[in-house]
């Protein structure tokens, strides 16, 4: 049987993931359709009611990909109870009479690069440690390029003189990165090329623009559809947006930075809260100390680590007089309700800024 491999969406990160899978296994990759309302409806229909949103989105991704002909599912979610979802997702899909191979790359609640190599070697006998390492290097370079080049647009998209300038340039970048003939030189050249292109986009940005930081659970932060494109909506209001959770952070930086975050926020934290909650607290404190205008905390409904972080965030909000709004996303979210709350938060930040300016 010809292997047709699929995996769940996570923003635009399907690009480096599909590159690695294609190159390492030499198998066909079936990327699920872009996430839509149908995806979450499919996932929710067959998921336990109180399971978190990433589970439902992933399950919807799998169903859509299996319907397109996929017969191998890769799962690599970890960090919290998400790391235990693979077995349940597999059972649900088998009860729906799908035939497939389910491969879980999580070991000790972390992605195992060795497991990926061993499985790829099973499918591609010509693969060796050296070629696998080369593909890994390219994959990480693509991820780093995507993450580093996303910072400037996020901070300045709301001030572009010509509408969609940043979005159109980003589309061109992703098209360049979504090619099979990648190599380190090509990726690095594209990094500098698009860094220059982004910075050359005409903007009209005031020095005293509102600055808002986003913290919370990784999937809700990095999958735009899950958060109802909250970053773009903020940008459209003329807000400088900052987000610190990226795949680069999760795969490379987290193990080095986590102890520093705990030490810096020892007033609020004695132990690691699990998943992304420690970062939510530590980064919120940093944003407050830097004088940001507001913080948006994003999580999926029922995310236990982030629930534990919320009372601490309230203390930070009170101590530093920085407004924090909480969004908890589920399959039944109303976009109108989200937009209304976001609009009210923005109006409050503006009023607070104007009141502060008047006093001075």
Tab-separated table of C-alpha atoms in Angstrom:
chain	number	residue	atom	x	y	z
A	1	UNK	CA	0.000	0.000	0.000
A	2	UNK	CA	1.303	3.443	-0.969
A	3	UNK	CA	1.760	5.600	2.119
A	4	UNK	CA	-0.097	8.923	2.104
A	5	UNK	CA	0.846	10.875	5.183
A	6	UNK	CA	-1.059	13.649	6.950
A	7	UNK	CA	-0.751	15.711	10.140
A	8	UNK	CA	-2.791	18.449	11.867
A	9	UNK	CA	-2.606	22.126	10.994
A	10	UNK	CA	-0.882	24.704	13.187
A	11	UNK	CA	-0.986	28.033	11.410
A	12	UNK	CA	1.486	28.195	8.509
A	13	UNK	CA	3.801	25.664	10.142
A	14	UNK	CA	2.440	22.998	7.808
A	15	UNK	CA	5.115	24.284	5.406
A	16	UNK	CA	8.243	23.155	7.326
A	17	UNK	CA	6.476	20.044	8.648
A	18	UNK	CA	5.445	18.892	5.171
A	19	UNK	CA	8.979	19.600	3.889
A	20	UNK	CA	10.536	17.342	6.533
A	21	UNK	CA	7.990	14.555	6.072
A	22	UNK	CA	8.318	14.573	2.272
A	23	UNK	CA	12.091	14.611	2.276
A	24	UNK	CA	12.637	12.111	5.084
A	25	UNK	CA	10.009	9.518	4.101
A	26	UNK	CA	9.845	10.072	0.307
A	27	UNK	CA	6.086	9.514	0.655
A	28	UNK	CA	3.158	11.575	-0.560
A	29	UNK	CA	1.961	14.168	1.938
A	30	UNK	CA	-1.706	15.124	2.138
A	31	UNK	CA	-2.120	18.427	3.929
A	32	UNK	CA	-5.617	18.863	5.382
A	33	UNK	CA	-7.695	21.665	3.833
A	34	UNK	CA	-7.341	25.080	5.506
A	35	UNK	CA	-9.238	25.156	8.779
A	36	UNK	CA	-12.839	26.307	8.406
A	37	UNK	CA	-16.095	26.071	10.322
A	38	UNK	CA	-16.523	22.610	8.810
A	39	UNK	CA	-13.267	21.436	10.446
A	40	UNK	CA	-14.375	22.331	13.960
A	41	UNK	CA	-17.885	20.970	13.340
A	42	UNK	CA	-16.441	17.611	12.253
A	43	UNK	CA	-14.054	17.482	15.197
A	44	UNK	CA	-16.691	18.530	17.728
A	45	UNK	CA	-19.243	16.010	16.465
A	46	UNK	CA	-17.039	13.087	17.498
A	47	UNK	CA	-15.075	14.557	20.429
A	48	UNK	CA	-15.858	14.403	24.151
A	49	UNK	CA	-17.796	17.539	25.116
A	50	UNK	CA	-15.277	18.956	27.576
A	51	UNK	CA	-12.067	18.206	25.719
A	52	UNK	CA	-10.039	21.280	24.700
A	53	UNK	CA	-10.276	22.949	21.303
A	54	UNK	CA	-6.920	21.702	19.862
A	55	UNK	CA	-8.226	18.130	20.177
A	56	UNK	CA	-11.349	19.036	18.185
A	57	UNK	CA	-9.460	20.930	15.490
A	58	UNK	CA	-6.917	18.133	15.123
A	59	UNK	CA	-9.639	15.504	14.880
A	60	UNK	CA	-11.407	17.592	12.232
A	61	UNK	CA	-8.094	17.898	10.340
A	62	UNK	CA	-7.640	14.123	10.442
A	63	UNK	CA	-11.154	13.392	9.174
A	64	UNK	CA	-10.791	15.844	6.281
A	65	UNK	CA	-7.363	14.427	5.352
A	66	UNK	CA	-8.567	10.806	5.565
A	67	UNK	CA	-11.461	11.711	3.281
A	68	UNK	CA	-8.866	13.043	0.797
A	69	UNK	CA	-7.078	9.688	0.770
A	70	UNK	CA	-4.539	9.870	3.619
A	71	UNK	CA	-3.741	6.537	5.273
A	72	UNK	CA	-0.996	7.515	7.749
A	73	UNK	CA	-1.584	10.036	10.549
A	74	UNK	CA	1.288	11.714	12.401
A	75	UNK	CA	0.681	13.260	15.807
A	76	UNK	CA	3.252	15.224	17.785
A	77	UNK	CA	1.285	17.273	20.279
A	78	UNK	CA	2.598	17.475	23.826
A	79	UNK	CA	3.356	19.712	26.789
A	80	UNK	CA	0.111	19.087	28.693
A	81	UNK	CA	-2.773	16.590	28.485
A	82	UNK	CA	-2.547	17.196	24.721
A	83	UNK	CA	0.317	14.694	24.837
A	84	UNK	CA	-2.178	11.945	25.728
A	85	UNK	CA	-4.715	12.696	23.016
A	86	UNK	CA	-3.250	10.512	20.278
A	87	UNK	CA	-4.651	7.250	21.667
A	88	UNK	CA	-8.152	8.674	22.063
A	89	UNK	CA	-8.123	10.286	18.625
A	90	UNK	CA	-7.045	6.994	17.073
A	91	UNK	CA	-9.846	5.111	18.831
A	92	UNK	CA	-12.476	7.623	17.682
A	93	UNK	CA	-11.324	7.444	14.060
A	94	UNK	CA	-11.298	3.640	14.071
A	95	UNK	CA	-14.844	3.608	15.448
A	96	UNK	CA	-15.748	5.765	12.435
A	97	UNK	CA	-14.438	2.884	10.273
A	98	UNK	CA	-11.410	4.691	8.848
A	99	UNK	CA	-8.431	2.508	7.955
A	100	UNK	CA	-5.064	4.089	8.649
A	101	UNK	CA	-1.777	3.865	10.512
A	102	UNK	CA	-1.459	6.179	13.518
A	103	UNK	CA	2.071	7.253	14.504
A	104	UNK	CA	2.704	9.203	17.695
A	105	UNK	CA	6.098	10.942	17.981
A	106	UNK	CA	5.647	12.015	21.604
A	107	UNK	CA	7.964	10.515	24.217
A	108	UNK	CA	8.028	11.779	27.809
A	109	UNK	CA	5.569	14.471	26.701
A	110	UNK	CA	8.022	15.841	24.117
A	111	UNK	CA	8.536	15.461	20.384
A	112	UNK	CA	11.167	12.788	19.757
A	113	UNK	CA	13.416	13.543	16.771
A	114	UNK	CA	14.863	10.046	17.104
A	115	UNK	CA	11.390	8.521	16.734
A	116	UNK	CA	10.838	10.593	13.605
A	117	UNK	CA	14.132	9.315	12.181
A	118	UNK	CA	13.365	5.678	12.970
A	119	UNK	CA	9.929	5.834	11.395
A	120	UNK	CA	11.214	7.690	8.338
A	121	UNK	CA	13.996	5.128	7.953
A	122	UNK	CA	11.390	2.374	7.931
A	123	UNK	CA	9.663	4.021	4.960
A	124	UNK	CA	12.794	5.274	3.205
A	125	UNK	CA	15.631	2.719	3.388
A	126	UNK	CA	18.060	5.154	1.749
A	127	UNK	CA	17.733	7.651	4.587
A	128	UNK	CA	20.771	7.970	6.851
A	129	UNK	CA	21.666	10.137	9.829
A	130	UNK	CA	23.496	12.683	7.680
A	131	UNK	CA	20.680	13.292	5.179
A	132	UNK	CA	18.128	13.333	8.004
A	133	UNK	CA	20.197	15.929	9.853
A	134	UNK	CA	20.401	18.013	6.663
A	135	UNK	CA	16.609	17.928	6.283
A	136	UNK	CA	16.234	18.822	9.961
A	137	UNK	CA	18.565	21.822	9.559
A	138	UNK	CA	16.515	23.084	6.610
A	139	UNK	CA	13.282	22.519	8.528
A	140	UNK	CA	14.489	24.487	11.546
A	141	UNK	CA	15.815	27.263	9.307
A	142	UNK	CA	12.408	27.563	7.637
A	143	UNK	CA	10.701	27.736	11.038
A	144	UNK	CA	13.158	30.348	12.345
A	145	UNK	CA	12.782	32.396	9.155
A	146	UNK	CA	8.987	32.338	9.416
A	147	UNK	CA	9.028	33.308	13.079
A	148	UNK	CA	11.631	36.072	12.847
A	149	UNK	CA	9.998	37.596	9.772
A	150	UNK	CA	6.568	37.589	11.441
A	151	UNK	CA	7.632	40.073	14.129
A	152	UNK	CA	7.879	43.241	12.041
A	153	UNK	CA	4.556	42.739	10.183
A	154	UNK	CA	2.764	41.994	13.466
A	155	UNK	CA	4.033	45.238	14.945
A	156	UNK	CA	3.390	47.410	11.880
A	157	UNK	CA	0.579	45.876	9.833
A	158	UNK	CA	-1.967	48.257	11.314
A	159	UNK	CA	-0.137	51.271	9.936
A	160	UNK	CA	0.474	50.317	6.307
A	161	UNK	CA	-0.368	53.035	3.792
A	162	UNK	CA	-1.564	50.554	1.172
A	163	UNK	CA	-4.018	47.937	2.365
A	164	UNK	CA	-2.831	44.294	2.412
A	165	UNK	CA	0.801	45.204	1.651
A	166	UNK	CA	2.085	43.023	4.482
A	167	UNK	CA	-0.325	40.158	3.788
A	168	UNK	CA	0.587	40.040	0.093
A	169	UNK	CA	4.311	40.084	0.867
A	170	UNK	CA	3.824	37.349	3.452
A	171	UNK	CA	2.039	35.193	0.858
A	172	UNK	CA	5.034	35.530	-1.467
A	173	UNK	CA	7.397	34.554	1.364
A	174	UNK	CA	5.368	31.453	2.226
A	175	UNK	CA	5.282	30.445	-1.436
A	176	UNK	CA	9.088	30.688	-1.572
A	177	UNK	CA	9.461	28.612	1.588
A	178	UNK	CA	6.934	26.026	0.442
A	179	UNK	CA	9.254	24.530	-2.157
A	180	UNK	CA	10.981	21.163	-2.052
A	181	UNK	CA	14.400	22.358	-3.273
A	182	UNK	CA	15.360	24.112	-0.054
A	183	UNK	CA	18.929	24.492	1.181
A	184	UNK	CA	20.469	26.633	3.928
A	185	UNK	CA	21.828	29.282	1.548
A	186	UNK	CA	18.495	29.661	-0.230
A	187	UNK	CA	16.560	29.945	3.033
A	188	UNK	CA	18.979	32.516	4.498
A	189	UNK	CA	18.869	34.552	1.269
A	190	UNK	CA	15.074	34.565	1.437
A	191	UNK	CA	15.246	35.707	5.035
A	192	UNK	CA	17.273	38.813	4.181
A	193	UNK	CA	15.307	39.403	0.982
A	194	UNK	CA	11.941	39.465	2.748
A	195	UNK	CA	13.249	41.288	5.795
A	196	UNK	CA	14.165	44.123	3.430
A	197	UNK	CA	10.839	43.863	1.584
A	198	UNK	CA	8.817	44.044	4.798
A	199	UNK	CA	10.797	47.011	6.083
A	200	UNK	CA	10.387	48.826	2.764
A	201	UNK	CA	6.577	48.777	2.976
A	202	UNK	CA	5.373	52.387	3.536
A	203	UNK	CA	3.766	52.873	6.942
A	204	UNK	CA	2.302	55.809	8.806
A	205	UNK	CA	2.920	54.910	12.431
A	206	UNK	CA	2.580	57.334	15.344
A	207	UNK	CA	5.199	57.189	18.078
A	208	UNK	CA	2.569	56.808	20.787
A	209	UNK	CA	0.499	54.005	19.238
A	210	UNK	CA	-1.224	51.501	21.497
A	211	UNK	CA	0.862	48.411	22.291
A	212	UNK	CA	-0.791	45.131	23.206
A	213	UNK	CA	0.859	41.797	24.060
A	214	UNK	CA	-0.700	38.373	23.514
A	215	UNK	CA	-0.055	35.529	25.954
A	216	UNK	CA	-1.668	32.166	26.585
A	217	UNK	CA	-1.971	28.617	25.266
A	218	UNK	CA	0.188	27.826	22.243
A	219	UNK	CA	-2.409	26.411	19.839
A	220	UNK	CA	-4.870	29.258	20.393
A	221	UNK	CA	-2.052	31.754	19.857
A	222	UNK	CA	-0.494	30.207	16.755
A	223	UNK	CA	-3.549	28.936	14.855
A	224	UNK	CA	-5.285	32.098	13.538
A	225	UNK	CA	-8.645	30.443	12.880
A	226	UNK	CA	-8.853	29.190	16.469
A	227	UNK	CA	-8.551	32.731	17.865
A	228	UNK	CA	-10.789	34.277	15.197
A	229	UNK	CA	-7.765	36.075	13.740
A	230	UNK	CA	-7.475	38.264	16.798
A	231	UNK	CA	-4.021	39.534	15.780
A	232	UNK	CA	-5.291	40.860	12.452
A	233	UNK	CA	-8.330	42.431	14.090
A	234	UNK	CA	-6.121	44.271	16.558
A	235	UNK	CA	-3.845	45.456	13.753
A	236	UNK	CA	-6.811	46.820	11.831
A	237	UNK	CA	-7.531	49.068	14.803
A	238	UNK	CA	-4.047	50.584	14.628
A	239	UNK	CA	-2.490	48.566	17.437
A	240	UNK	CA	1.119	47.386	17.649
A	241	UNK	CA	0.768	43.677	18.392
A	242	UNK	CA	3.342	41.488	20.135
A	243	UNK	CA	3.245	37.696	20.428
A	244	UNK	CA	6.092	35.701	21.924
A	245	UNK	CA	4.963	32.070	21.603
A	246	UNK	CA	6.287	30.594	18.355
A	247	UNK	CA	7.464	27.205	17.164
A	248	UNK	CA	11.049	28.481	17.419
A	249	UNK	CA	10.472	29.196	21.091
A	250	UNK	CA	8.777	25.868	21.770
A	251	UNK	CA	11.305	23.675	19.947
A	252	UNK	CA	14.552	25.525	20.623
A	253	UNK	CA	14.363	28.294	23.216
A	254	UNK	CA	11.917	27.105	25.859
A	255	UNK	CA	14.226	24.726	27.715
A	256	UNK	CA	16.770	27.537	28.122
A	257	UNK	CA	14.368	30.370	28.960
A	258	UNK	CA	11.951	28.645	31.321
A	259	UNK	CA	14.282	28.803	34.347
A	260	UNK	CA	14.952	32.476	33.653
A	261	UNK	CA	11.230	33.171	33.523
A	262	UNK	CA	10.706	31.389	36.851
A	263	UNK	CA	13.533	33.341	38.445
A	264	UNK	CA	12.336	36.675	37.065
A	265	UNK	CA	8.763	36.075	38.249
A	266	UNK	CA	9.609	34.482	41.610
A	267	UNK	CA	7.286	36.980	43.278
A	268	UNK	CA	4.368	35.219	41.573
A	269	UNK	CA	5.719	31.755	40.749
A	270	UNK	CA	7.476	29.146	42.812
A	271	UNK	CA	7.034	26.222	40.428
A	272	UNK	CA	6.444	25.691	36.719
A	273	UNK	CA	2.676	25.794	36.098
A	274	UNK	CA	2.818	23.439	33.126
A	275	UNK	CA	2.355	23.867	29.374
A	276	UNK	CA	2.559	27.613	28.525
A	277	UNK	CA	1.183	29.055	31.776
A	278	UNK	CA	4.561	29.991	33.276
A	279	UNK	CA	5.343	32.032	30.174
A	280	UNK	CA	1.915	33.687	30.371
A	281	UNK	CA	2.724	34.985	33.844
A	282	UNK	CA	6.361	35.912	33.221
A	283	UNK	CA	5.761	37.640	29.874
A	284	UNK	CA	2.760	39.528	31.274
A	285	UNK	CA	4.979	40.867	34.061
A	286	UNK	CA	7.610	41.903	31.507
A	287	UNK	CA	4.991	43.640	29.332
A	288	UNK	CA	3.608	45.467	32.365
A	289	UNK	CA	7.075	46.633	33.405
A	290	UNK	CA	7.755	47.875	29.860
A	291	UNK	CA	4.631	50.017	29.906
A	292	UNK	CA	2.447	48.186	27.417
A	293	UNK	CA	-1.127	49.436	27.216
A	294	UNK	CA	-2.844	46.070	27.568
A	295	UNK	CA	-2.558	42.295	27.557
A	296	UNK	CA	-4.787	39.725	25.896
A	297	UNK	CA	-4.784	36.260	27.419
A	298	UNK	CA	-5.905	33.517	25.019
A	299	UNK	CA	-6.652	29.896	25.814
A	300	UNK	CA	-8.851	27.014	24.793
A	301	UNK	CA	-11.834	26.256	27.002
A	302	UNK	CA	-10.819	24.077	29.939
A	303	UNK	CA	-7.052	24.560	29.579
A	304	UNK	CA	-6.025	23.777	33.165
A	305	UNK	CA	-2.516	25.344	33.206
A	306	UNK	CA	-3.830	28.631	31.832
A	307	UNK	CA	-6.720	28.611	34.323
A	308	UNK	CA	-4.081	28.365	37.059
A	309	UNK	CA	-2.264	31.376	35.579
A	310	UNK	CA	-5.314	33.648	35.464
A	311	UNK	CA	-5.506	34.585	39.195
A	312	UNK	CA	-1.801	35.510	39.072
A	313	UNK	CA	-2.414	37.644	35.978
A	314	UNK	CA	-5.115	39.482	37.937
A	315	UNK	CA	-2.499	40.343	40.571
A	316	UNK	CA	-0.144	41.637	37.874
A	317	UNK	CA	-2.967	43.674	36.374
A	318	UNK	CA	-3.774	45.295	39.715
A	319	UNK	CA	-0.157	45.911	40.726
A	320	UNK	CA	0.925	47.480	37.433
A	321	UNK	CA	-2.434	49.012	36.498
A	322	UNK	CA	-2.446	47.235	33.137
A	323	UNK	CA	-5.747	45.984	31.693
A	324	UNK	CA	-5.964	42.283	30.855
A	325	UNK	CA	-8.791	40.665	28.899
A	326	UNK	CA	-9.348	36.913	28.762
A	327	UNK	CA	-10.575	34.951	25.746
A	328	UNK	CA	-11.458	31.276	26.150
A	329	UNK	CA	-12.174	29.639	22.797
A	330	UNK	CA	-14.421	26.679	22.086
A	331	UNK	CA	-16.326	25.257	19.131
A	332	UNK	CA	-19.433	27.292	19.987
A	333	UNK	CA	-17.788	30.727	19.980
A	334	UNK	CA	-19.680	33.623	18.482
A	335	UNK	CA	-17.527	35.856	16.284
A	336	UNK	CA	-19.881	38.779	17.008
A	337	UNK	CA	-19.360	38.342	20.758
A	338	UNK	CA	-15.579	38.150	20.331
A	339	UNK	CA	-15.526	41.281	18.149
A	340	UNK	CA	-17.714	43.155	20.644
A	341	UNK	CA	-15.443	42.317	23.575
A	342	UNK	CA	-12.347	43.203	21.556
A	343	UNK	CA	-13.886	46.524	20.531
A	344	UNK	CA	-14.753	47.336	24.147
A	345	UNK	CA	-11.213	46.458	25.266
A	346	UNK	CA	-9.726	48.689	22.578
A	347	UNK	CA	-12.013	51.598	23.572
A	348	UNK	CA	-10.985	51.169	27.212
A	349	UNK	CA	-7.278	51.270	26.301
A	350	UNK	CA	-7.810	54.440	24.269
A	351	UNK	CA	-9.726	56.128	27.092
A	352	UNK	CA	-7.045	55.130	29.604
A	353	UNK	CA	-4.336	56.510	27.301
A	354	UNK	CA	-6.246	59.789	26.707
A	355	UNK	CA	-6.909	60.200	30.413
A	356	UNK	CA	-3.232	59.682	31.205
A	357	UNK	CA	-2.207	62.177	28.483
A	358	UNK	CA	-4.649	64.805	29.825
A	359	UNK	CA	-3.226	64.510	33.350
A	360	UNK	CA	0.302	64.994	32.068
